[in-house]
Coordinates of C-alpha atoms in Angstrom, one line a residue:
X1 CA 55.2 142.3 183.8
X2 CA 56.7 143.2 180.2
X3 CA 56.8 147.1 181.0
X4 CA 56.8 148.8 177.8
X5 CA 59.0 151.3 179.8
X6 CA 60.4 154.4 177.6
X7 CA 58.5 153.4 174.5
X8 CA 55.3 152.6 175.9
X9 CA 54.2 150.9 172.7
X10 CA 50.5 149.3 172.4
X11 CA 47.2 147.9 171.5
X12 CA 45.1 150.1 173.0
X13 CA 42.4 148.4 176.2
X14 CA 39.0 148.6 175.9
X15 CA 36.5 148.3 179.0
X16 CA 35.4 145.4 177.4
X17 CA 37.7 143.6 179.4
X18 CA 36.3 144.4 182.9
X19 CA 32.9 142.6 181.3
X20 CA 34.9 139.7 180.0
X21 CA 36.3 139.4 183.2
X22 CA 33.3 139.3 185.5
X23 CA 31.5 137.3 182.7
X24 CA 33.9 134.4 182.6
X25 CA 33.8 134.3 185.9
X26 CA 30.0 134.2 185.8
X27 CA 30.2 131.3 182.9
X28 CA 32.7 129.6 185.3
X29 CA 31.3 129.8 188.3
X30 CA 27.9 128.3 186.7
X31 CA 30.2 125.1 186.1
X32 CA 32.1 125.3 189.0
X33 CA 29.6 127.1 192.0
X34 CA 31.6 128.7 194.3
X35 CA 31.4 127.5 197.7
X36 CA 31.1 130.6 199.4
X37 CA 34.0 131.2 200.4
X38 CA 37.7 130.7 198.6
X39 CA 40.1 127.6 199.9
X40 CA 43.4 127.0 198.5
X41 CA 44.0 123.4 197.4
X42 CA 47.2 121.9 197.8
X43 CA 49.3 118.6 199.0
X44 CA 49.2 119.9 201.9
X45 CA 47.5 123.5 202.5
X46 CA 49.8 125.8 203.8
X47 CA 49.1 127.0 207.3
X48 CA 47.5 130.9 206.7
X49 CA 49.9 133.1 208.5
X50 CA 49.6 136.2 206.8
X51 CA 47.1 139.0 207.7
X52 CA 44.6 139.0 205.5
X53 CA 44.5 142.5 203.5
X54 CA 42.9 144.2 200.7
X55 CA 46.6 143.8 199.0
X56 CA 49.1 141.8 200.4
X57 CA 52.4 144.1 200.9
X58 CA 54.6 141.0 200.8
X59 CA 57.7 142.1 198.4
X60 CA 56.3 139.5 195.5
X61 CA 57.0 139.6 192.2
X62 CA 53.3 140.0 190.2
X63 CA 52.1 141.6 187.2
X64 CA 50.6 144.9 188.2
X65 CA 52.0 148.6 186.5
X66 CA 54.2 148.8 189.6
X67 CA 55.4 145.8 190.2
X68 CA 58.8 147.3 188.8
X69 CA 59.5 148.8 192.4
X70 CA 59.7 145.8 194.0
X71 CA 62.6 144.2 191.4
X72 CA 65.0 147.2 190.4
X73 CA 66.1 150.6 191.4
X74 CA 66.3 153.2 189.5
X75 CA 62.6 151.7 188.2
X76 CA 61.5 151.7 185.3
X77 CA 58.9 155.0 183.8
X78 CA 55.9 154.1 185.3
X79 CA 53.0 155.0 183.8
X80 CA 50.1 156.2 185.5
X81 CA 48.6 158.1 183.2
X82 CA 48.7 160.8 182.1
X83 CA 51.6 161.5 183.7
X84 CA 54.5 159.4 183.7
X85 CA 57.1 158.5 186.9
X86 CA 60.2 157.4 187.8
X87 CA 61.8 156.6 191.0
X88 CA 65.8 157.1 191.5
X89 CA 68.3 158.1 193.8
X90 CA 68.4 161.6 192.5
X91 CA 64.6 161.6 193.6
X92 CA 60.9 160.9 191.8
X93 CA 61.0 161.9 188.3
X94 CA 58.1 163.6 186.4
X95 CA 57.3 163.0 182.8
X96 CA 54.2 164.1 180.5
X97 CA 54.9 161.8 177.5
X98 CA 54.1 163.6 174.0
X99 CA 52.8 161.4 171.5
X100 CA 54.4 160.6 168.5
X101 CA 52.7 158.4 165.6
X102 CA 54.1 157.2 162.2
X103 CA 52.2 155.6 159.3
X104 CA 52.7 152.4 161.5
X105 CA 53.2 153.4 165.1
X106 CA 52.3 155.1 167.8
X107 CA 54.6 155.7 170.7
X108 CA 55.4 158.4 173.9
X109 CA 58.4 157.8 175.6
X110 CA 59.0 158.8 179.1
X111 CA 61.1 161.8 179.1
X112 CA 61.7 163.3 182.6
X113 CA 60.7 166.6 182.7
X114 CA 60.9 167.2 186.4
X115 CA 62.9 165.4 189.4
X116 CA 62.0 165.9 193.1
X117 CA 64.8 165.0 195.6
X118 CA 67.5 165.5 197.9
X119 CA 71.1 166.6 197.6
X120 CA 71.9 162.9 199.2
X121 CA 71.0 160.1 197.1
X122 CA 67.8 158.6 197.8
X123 CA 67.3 155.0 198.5
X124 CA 64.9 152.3 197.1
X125 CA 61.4 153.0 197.7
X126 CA 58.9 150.8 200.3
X127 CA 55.4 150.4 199.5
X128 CA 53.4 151.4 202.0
X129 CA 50.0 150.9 200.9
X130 CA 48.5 149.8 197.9
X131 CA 44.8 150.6 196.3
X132 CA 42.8 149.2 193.3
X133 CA 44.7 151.9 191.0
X134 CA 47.3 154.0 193.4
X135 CA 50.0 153.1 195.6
X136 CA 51.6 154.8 198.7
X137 CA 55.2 154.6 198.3
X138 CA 58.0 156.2 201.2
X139 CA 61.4 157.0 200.4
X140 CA 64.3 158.3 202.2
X141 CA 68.1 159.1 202.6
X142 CA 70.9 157.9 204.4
X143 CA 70.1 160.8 206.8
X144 CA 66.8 160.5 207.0
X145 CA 65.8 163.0 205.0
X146 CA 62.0 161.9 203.4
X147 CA 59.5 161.4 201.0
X148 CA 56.1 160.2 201.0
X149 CA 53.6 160.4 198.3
X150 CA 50.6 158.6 196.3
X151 CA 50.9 157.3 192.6
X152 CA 47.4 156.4 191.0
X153 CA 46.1 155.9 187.3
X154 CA 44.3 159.0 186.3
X155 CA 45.7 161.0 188.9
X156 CA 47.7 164.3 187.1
X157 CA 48.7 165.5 190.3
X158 CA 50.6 163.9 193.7
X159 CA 51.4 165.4 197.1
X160 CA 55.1 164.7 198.5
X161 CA 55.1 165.0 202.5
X162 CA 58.7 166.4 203.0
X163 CA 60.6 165.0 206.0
X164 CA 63.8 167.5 205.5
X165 CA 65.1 171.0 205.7
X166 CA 66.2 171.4 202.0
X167 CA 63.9 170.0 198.6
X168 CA 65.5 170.4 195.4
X169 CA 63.1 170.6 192.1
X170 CA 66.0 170.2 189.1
X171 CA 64.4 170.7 185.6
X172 CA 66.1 168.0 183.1
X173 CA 66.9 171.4 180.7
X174 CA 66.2 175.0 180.9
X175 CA 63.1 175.5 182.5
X176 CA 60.8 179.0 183.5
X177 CA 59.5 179.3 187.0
X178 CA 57.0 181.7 187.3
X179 CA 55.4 182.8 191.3
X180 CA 51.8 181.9 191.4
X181 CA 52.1 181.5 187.2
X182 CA 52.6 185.5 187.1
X183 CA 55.6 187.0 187.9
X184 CA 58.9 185.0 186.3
X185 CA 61.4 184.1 189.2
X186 CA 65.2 185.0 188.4
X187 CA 67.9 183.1 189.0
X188 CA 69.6 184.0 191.8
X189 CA 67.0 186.0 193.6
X190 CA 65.9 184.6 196.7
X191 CA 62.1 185.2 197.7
X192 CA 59.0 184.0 199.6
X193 CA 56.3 181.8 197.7
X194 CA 53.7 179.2 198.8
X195 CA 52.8 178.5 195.0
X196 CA 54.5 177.9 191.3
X197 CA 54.3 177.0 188.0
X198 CA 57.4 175.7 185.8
X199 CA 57.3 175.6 182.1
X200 CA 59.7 173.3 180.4
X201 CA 59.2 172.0 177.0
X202 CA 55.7 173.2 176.5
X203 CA 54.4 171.3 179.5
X204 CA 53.5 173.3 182.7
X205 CA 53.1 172.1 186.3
X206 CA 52.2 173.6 189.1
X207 CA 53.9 173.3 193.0
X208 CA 51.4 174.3 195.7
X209 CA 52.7 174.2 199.7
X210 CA 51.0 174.2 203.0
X211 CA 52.8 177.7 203.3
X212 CA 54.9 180.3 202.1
X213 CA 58.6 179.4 202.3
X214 CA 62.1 180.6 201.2
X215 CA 62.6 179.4 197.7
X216 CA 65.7 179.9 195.3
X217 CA 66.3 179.3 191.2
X218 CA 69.8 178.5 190.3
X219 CA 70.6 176.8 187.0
X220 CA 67.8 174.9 186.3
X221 CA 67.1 173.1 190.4
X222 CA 64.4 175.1 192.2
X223 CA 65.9 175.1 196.0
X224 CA 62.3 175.1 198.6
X225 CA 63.7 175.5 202.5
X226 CA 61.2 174.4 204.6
X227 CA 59.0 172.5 202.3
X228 CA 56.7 170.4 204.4
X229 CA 53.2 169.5 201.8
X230 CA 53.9 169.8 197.7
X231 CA 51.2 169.5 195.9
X232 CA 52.9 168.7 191.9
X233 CA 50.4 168.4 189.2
X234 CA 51.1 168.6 185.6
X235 CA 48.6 170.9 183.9
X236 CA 46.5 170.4 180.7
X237 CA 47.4 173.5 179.7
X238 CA 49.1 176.7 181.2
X239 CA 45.5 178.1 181.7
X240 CA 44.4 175.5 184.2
X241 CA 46.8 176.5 186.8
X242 CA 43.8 178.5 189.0
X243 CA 41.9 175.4 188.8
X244 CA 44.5 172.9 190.6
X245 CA 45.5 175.3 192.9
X246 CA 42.0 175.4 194.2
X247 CA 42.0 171.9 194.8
X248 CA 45.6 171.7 196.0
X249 CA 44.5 170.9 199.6
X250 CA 43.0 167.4 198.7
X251 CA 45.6 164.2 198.5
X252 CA 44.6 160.8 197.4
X253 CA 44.7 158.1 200.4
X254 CA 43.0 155.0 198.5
X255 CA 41.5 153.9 195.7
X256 CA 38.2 150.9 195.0
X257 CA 36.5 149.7 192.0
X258 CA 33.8 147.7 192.6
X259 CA 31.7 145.4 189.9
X260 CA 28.2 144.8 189.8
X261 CA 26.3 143.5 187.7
X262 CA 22.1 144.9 187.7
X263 CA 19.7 143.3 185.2
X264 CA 21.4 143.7 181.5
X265 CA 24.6 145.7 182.6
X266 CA 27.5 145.6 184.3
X267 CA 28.2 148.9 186.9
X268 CA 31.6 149.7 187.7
X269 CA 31.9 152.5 190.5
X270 CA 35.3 153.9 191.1
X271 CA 36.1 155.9 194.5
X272 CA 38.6 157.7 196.0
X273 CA 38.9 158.7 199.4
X274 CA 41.0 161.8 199.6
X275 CA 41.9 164.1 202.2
X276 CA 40.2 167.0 201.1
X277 CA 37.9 168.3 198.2
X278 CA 37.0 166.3 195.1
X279 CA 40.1 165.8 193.1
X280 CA 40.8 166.3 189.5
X281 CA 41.3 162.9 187.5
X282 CA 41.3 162.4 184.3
X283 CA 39.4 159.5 182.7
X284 CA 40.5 157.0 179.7
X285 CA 37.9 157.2 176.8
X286 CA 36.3 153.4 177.9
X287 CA 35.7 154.7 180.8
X288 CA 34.4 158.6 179.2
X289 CA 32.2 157.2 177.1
X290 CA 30.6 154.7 179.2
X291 CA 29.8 156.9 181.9
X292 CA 26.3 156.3 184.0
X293 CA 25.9 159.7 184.9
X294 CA 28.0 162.3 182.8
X295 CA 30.5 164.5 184.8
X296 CA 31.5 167.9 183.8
X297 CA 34.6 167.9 181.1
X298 CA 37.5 170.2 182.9
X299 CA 40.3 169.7 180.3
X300 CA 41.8 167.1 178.4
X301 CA 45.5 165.2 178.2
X302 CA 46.5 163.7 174.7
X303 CA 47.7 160.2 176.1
X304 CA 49.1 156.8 173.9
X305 CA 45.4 155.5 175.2
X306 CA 43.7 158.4 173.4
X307 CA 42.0 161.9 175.2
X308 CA 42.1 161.5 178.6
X309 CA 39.2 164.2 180.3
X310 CA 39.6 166.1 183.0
X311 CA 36.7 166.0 185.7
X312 CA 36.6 166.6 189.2
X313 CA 34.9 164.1 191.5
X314 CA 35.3 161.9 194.3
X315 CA 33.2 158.8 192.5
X316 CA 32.1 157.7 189.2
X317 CA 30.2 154.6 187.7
X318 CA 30.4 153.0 184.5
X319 CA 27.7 151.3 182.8
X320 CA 28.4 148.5 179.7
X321 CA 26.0 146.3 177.9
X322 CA 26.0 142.9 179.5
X323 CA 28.0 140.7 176.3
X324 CA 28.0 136.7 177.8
X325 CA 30.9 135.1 176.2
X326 CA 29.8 132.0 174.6
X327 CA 30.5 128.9 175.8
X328 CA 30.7 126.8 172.8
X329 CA 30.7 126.3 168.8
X330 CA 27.3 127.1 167.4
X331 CA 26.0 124.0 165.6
X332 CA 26.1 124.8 161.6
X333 CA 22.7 124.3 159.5
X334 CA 24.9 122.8 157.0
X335 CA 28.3 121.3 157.7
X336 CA 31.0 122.0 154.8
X337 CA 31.6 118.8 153.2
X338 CA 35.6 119.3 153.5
X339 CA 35.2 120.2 157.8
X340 CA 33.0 117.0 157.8
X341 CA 36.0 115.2 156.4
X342 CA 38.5 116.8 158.2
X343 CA 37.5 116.9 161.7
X344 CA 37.3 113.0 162.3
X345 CA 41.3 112.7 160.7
X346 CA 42.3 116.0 163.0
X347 CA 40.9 114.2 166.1
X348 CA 42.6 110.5 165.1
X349 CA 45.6 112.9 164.6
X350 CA 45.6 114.2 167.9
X351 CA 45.3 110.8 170.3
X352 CA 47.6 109.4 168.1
X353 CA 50.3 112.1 168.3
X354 CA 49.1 112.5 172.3
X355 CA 50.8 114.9 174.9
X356 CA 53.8 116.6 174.6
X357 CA 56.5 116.6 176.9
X358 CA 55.5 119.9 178.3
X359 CA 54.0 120.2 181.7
X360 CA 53.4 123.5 181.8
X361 CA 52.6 126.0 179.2
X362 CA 53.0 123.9 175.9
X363 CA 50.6 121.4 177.2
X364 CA 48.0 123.8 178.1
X365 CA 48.1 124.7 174.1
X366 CA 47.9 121.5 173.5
X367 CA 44.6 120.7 176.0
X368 CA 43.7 123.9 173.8
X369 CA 43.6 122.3 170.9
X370 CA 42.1 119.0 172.0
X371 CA 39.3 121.5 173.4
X372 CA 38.8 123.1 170.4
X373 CA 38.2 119.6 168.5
X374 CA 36.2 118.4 171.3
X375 CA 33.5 121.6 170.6
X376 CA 33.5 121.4 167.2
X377 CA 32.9 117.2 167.2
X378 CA 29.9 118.2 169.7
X379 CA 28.9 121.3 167.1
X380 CA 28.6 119.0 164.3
X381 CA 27.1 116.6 166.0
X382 CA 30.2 114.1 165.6
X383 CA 29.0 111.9 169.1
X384 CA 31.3 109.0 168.3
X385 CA 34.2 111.0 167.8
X386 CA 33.7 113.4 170.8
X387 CA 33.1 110.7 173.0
X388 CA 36.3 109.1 172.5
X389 CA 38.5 112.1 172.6
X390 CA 36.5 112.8 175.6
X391 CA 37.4 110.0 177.2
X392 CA 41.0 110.7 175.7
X393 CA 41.3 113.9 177.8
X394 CA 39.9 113.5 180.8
X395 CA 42.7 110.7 182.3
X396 CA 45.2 113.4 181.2
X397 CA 44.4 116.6 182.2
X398 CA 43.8 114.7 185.3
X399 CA 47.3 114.0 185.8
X400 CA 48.6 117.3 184.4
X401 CA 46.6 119.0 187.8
X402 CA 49.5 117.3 189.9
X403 CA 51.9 119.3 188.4
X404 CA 51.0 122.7 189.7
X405 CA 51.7 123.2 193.4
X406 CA 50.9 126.7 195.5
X407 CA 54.0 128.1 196.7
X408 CA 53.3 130.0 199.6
X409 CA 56.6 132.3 199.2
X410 CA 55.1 133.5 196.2
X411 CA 51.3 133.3 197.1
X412 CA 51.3 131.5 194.1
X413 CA 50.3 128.8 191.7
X414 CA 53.4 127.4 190.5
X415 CA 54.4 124.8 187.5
X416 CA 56.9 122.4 189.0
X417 CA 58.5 121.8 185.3
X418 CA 58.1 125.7 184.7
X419 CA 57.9 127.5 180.6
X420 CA 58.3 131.3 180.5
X421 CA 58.8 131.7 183.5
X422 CA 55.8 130.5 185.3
X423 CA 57.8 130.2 188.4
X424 CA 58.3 134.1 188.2
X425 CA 54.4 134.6 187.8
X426 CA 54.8 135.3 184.3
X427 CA 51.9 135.1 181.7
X428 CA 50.2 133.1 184.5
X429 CA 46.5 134.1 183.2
X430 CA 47.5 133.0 179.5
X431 CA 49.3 129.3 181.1
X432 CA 47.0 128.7 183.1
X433 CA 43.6 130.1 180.9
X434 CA 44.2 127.3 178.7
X435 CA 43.7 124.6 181.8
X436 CA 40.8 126.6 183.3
X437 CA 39.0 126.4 179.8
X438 CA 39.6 122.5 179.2
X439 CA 37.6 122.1 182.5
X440 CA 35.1 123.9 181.9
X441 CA 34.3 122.2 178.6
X442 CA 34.8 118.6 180.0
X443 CA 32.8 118.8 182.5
X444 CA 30.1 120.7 180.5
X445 CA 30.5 117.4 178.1
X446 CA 30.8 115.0 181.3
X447 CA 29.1 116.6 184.3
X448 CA 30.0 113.7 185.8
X449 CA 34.0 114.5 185.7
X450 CA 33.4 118.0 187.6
X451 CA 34.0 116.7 190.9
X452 CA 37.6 115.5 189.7
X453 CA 38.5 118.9 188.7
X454 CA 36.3 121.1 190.5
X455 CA 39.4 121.6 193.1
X456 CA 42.3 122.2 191.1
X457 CA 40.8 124.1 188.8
X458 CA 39.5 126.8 191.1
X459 CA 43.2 127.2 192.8
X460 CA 43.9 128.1 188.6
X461 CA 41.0 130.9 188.8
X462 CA 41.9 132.1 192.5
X463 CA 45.8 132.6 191.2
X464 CA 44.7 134.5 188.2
X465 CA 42.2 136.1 189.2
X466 CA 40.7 135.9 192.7
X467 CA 38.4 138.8 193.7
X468 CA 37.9 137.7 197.4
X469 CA 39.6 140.7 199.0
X470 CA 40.4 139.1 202.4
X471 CA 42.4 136.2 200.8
X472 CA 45.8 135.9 202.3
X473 CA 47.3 133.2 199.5
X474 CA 46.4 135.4 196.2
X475 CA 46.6 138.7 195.7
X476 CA 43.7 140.1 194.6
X477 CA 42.9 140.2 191.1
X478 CA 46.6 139.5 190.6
X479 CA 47.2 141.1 187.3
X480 CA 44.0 142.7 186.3
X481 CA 44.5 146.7 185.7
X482 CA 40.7 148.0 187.1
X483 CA 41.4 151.3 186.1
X484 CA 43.3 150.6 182.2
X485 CA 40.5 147.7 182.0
X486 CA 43.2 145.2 181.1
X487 CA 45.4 142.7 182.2
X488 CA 49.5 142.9 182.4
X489 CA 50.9 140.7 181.2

């Protein structure tokens, strides 16, 4: 995954991506029918040894928004928005990124505000469990000393279970701690408190325990004796801090989207189980503004994906517009003269030049561009020409299937003459889209050549993309964000 990491710069994701998902899967699947049930195709099929879970906890390299636990430590910021993480030694770091924008930019850099630990050095983090936007992570010291807690997109709060006599809060600079947001705590003074709020650089949070318990300022660490349940939430504003301390009790223990699609649209209903009460999440504007049923708006968090509202609920379902990607060119009423003249040299062109030397990446452009001549021959009604760069094609994209194999060790797809590193499942949804594509459009051309292909080609969509939730050889939905409504890449 290319993390954008402390200048989270981007394009900003549209929920039109969820749609274009399911629906290309739709288009696909009405080429290739799915058998009911997924099978991974290889030379031979590995022997399915591992458990089949909702998300396989195999230390893998993938391309999710934390897949930068699993390859270095200190991570990465991790952004879960609208607040921002980071997982070190010195403990789980807290950011609320400001944004910043210039006549030709827009970025909000993780800047820790807040870090949770122990006086030992914590080390690297284990996934525990991981959901459709939030993962359990543990973390703990050479003496045993522990943290457990949930991450999720949309979540502006987490709970830490403590394992440990001493938690230390340290604010990056000077920081105000007030006792239940009133009374501003000295430093020095010991006391008795079972909730907080801490100001530092115009951002409050607010740190709700199980109980009241000894707690100390000195400099800028927070010292909590005792500390068993923090609940840690960054605040919209100062004035919210009643309003998460009410729901302080609940916790976050898993996360599922689930896609339908009913008549014209496509429903997407998001849950969360939680421990307690509803909890307050915050929602991206795709997912605001496509609401089936409106919620009530609690607050709001300027994010680098635009207002993110606050609303309180266990469940909510989106509802878009059914858009069906097409599948090819639209034939033209009147072909331009110099496309006419064009198209039948571009085609010689190509068979003549044939494949590159690529077996990877580069030649799944290149079936890209044969595809793209293929659709526009059959568009303007060129049958000659498509023919024979049909029947190009199909003998080499034929061959190219042997050179993926599925590598068990990284439930993966993998090129054995590798480009960008495909063998590290990078860009694996761009590599292998191009492939996936070419299929579909020869065998809509030959209906004939689908049985040829038909196998390969759904081992390409299962890698990508597979939503059968018990499969053991892909993850599921590999690098599709449900809750951003985008893919990593």
């Amino acid at each position: 995954m290319k993390n954008r990491n402390k200048q989270l710069i981007i394009i900003p994701g549209i929920l039109a991506a969820v749609t274009a998902f399911v629906l290309g899967c739709v288009v696909l699947l009405s080429i290739f029918p799915s058998s009911g049930h997924e099978t991974v195709y290889d030379h031979p099929t590995p022997a399915m040894t591992t458990p089949a879970v909702p998300h396989n906890l195999v230390t893998i390299a993938s391309n999710q928004w934390y897949s930068n636990i699993y390859a270095q430590f200190p991570t990465e910021p991790l952004y879960a928005l609208p607040v921002a993480f980071q997982l070190a030694p010195e403990g789980l770091g807290v950011s609320l990124p400001d944004v910043h924008k210039t006549a030709n930019s827009i970025f909000a850099p993780y800047i820790t505000d807040l870090r949770v630990g122990f006086a030992d050095s914590l080390q690297k983090p284990v996934i525990q469990s991981i959901g459709d936007w939030s993962i359990q992570l543990a973390m703990a010291t050479a003496e045993h000393e522990s943290l457990q807690f949930t991450l999720a997109h949309g979540a502006p709060f987490t709970v830490l279970r403590v394992t440990g006599s001493t938690l230390q809060l340290s604010c990056d600079v000077t920081c105000q701690v007030y006792l239940d947001n009133t009374q501003l705590l000295a430093p020095g003074v010991a006391t008795t408190a079972q909730a907080l709020s801490v100001v530092i650089r115009g951002h409050t949070y607010i740190l709700s325990l199980n109980t009241a318990i000894p707690v100390q300022l000195s400099g800028n660490t927070l010292t909590l004796h005792g500390a068993q349940r923090v609940y840690l939430a960054a605040l919209p504003s100062r004035a919210s801090y009643s309003q998460f301390k009410e729901d302080a009790s609940t916790e976050i223990m898993g996360t599922m989207a689930t896609p339908e699609i009913r008549g014209t649209k496509l429903f997407t209903s998001y849950s969360l189980a939680t421990s307690g009460p509803a909890p307050l999440i915050a929602l991206y504007p795709h997912q605001r503004e496509n609401l089936a049923d409106r919620l009530p708006v609690l607050g709001s968090y300027t994010t680098i994906r635009g207002t993110m509202t606050l609303v309180q609920t266990h469940a909510f379902t989106t509802a878009l517009p059914l858009q069906r990607p097409a599948t090819d060119f639209s034939a033209l009423k009147t072909v331009p003269p110099d496309l006419a003249s064009a198209l039948p040299s571009d085609i010689q062109n190509f068979i003549a030049t044939g494949p590159p030397g690529s077996k990877d990446y580069f030649l799944g452009v290149w079936f890209g561009r044969g595809t793209d001549l293929l659709q526009l021959a059959h568009a303007l009604g060129l049958h000659d020409q498509e023919q024979r760069l049909l029947k190009f094609m199909e003998p080499v994209f034929m061959q190219s299937m042997g050179y993926f194999r599925y590598d068990a060790s990284k439930t993966s797809t993998i090129a054995t003459s590798p480009e960008f590193g495909n063998e590290n499942l990078n860009d694996h949804h761009f590599h292998y889209g191009y492939f996936i594509r070419t299929a579909a459009v020869l065998a809509q051309l030959d209906p004939s050549y689908l049985a040829q292909v038909q196998t390969p080609i759904k081992q390409m969509v299962a890698d990508v993309g597979t939503y059968n939730r018990g499969s053991s050889q892909f993850p599921y939905l590999r690098n599709f964000d449900v809750y951003e409504g985008h893919s990593w890449a």
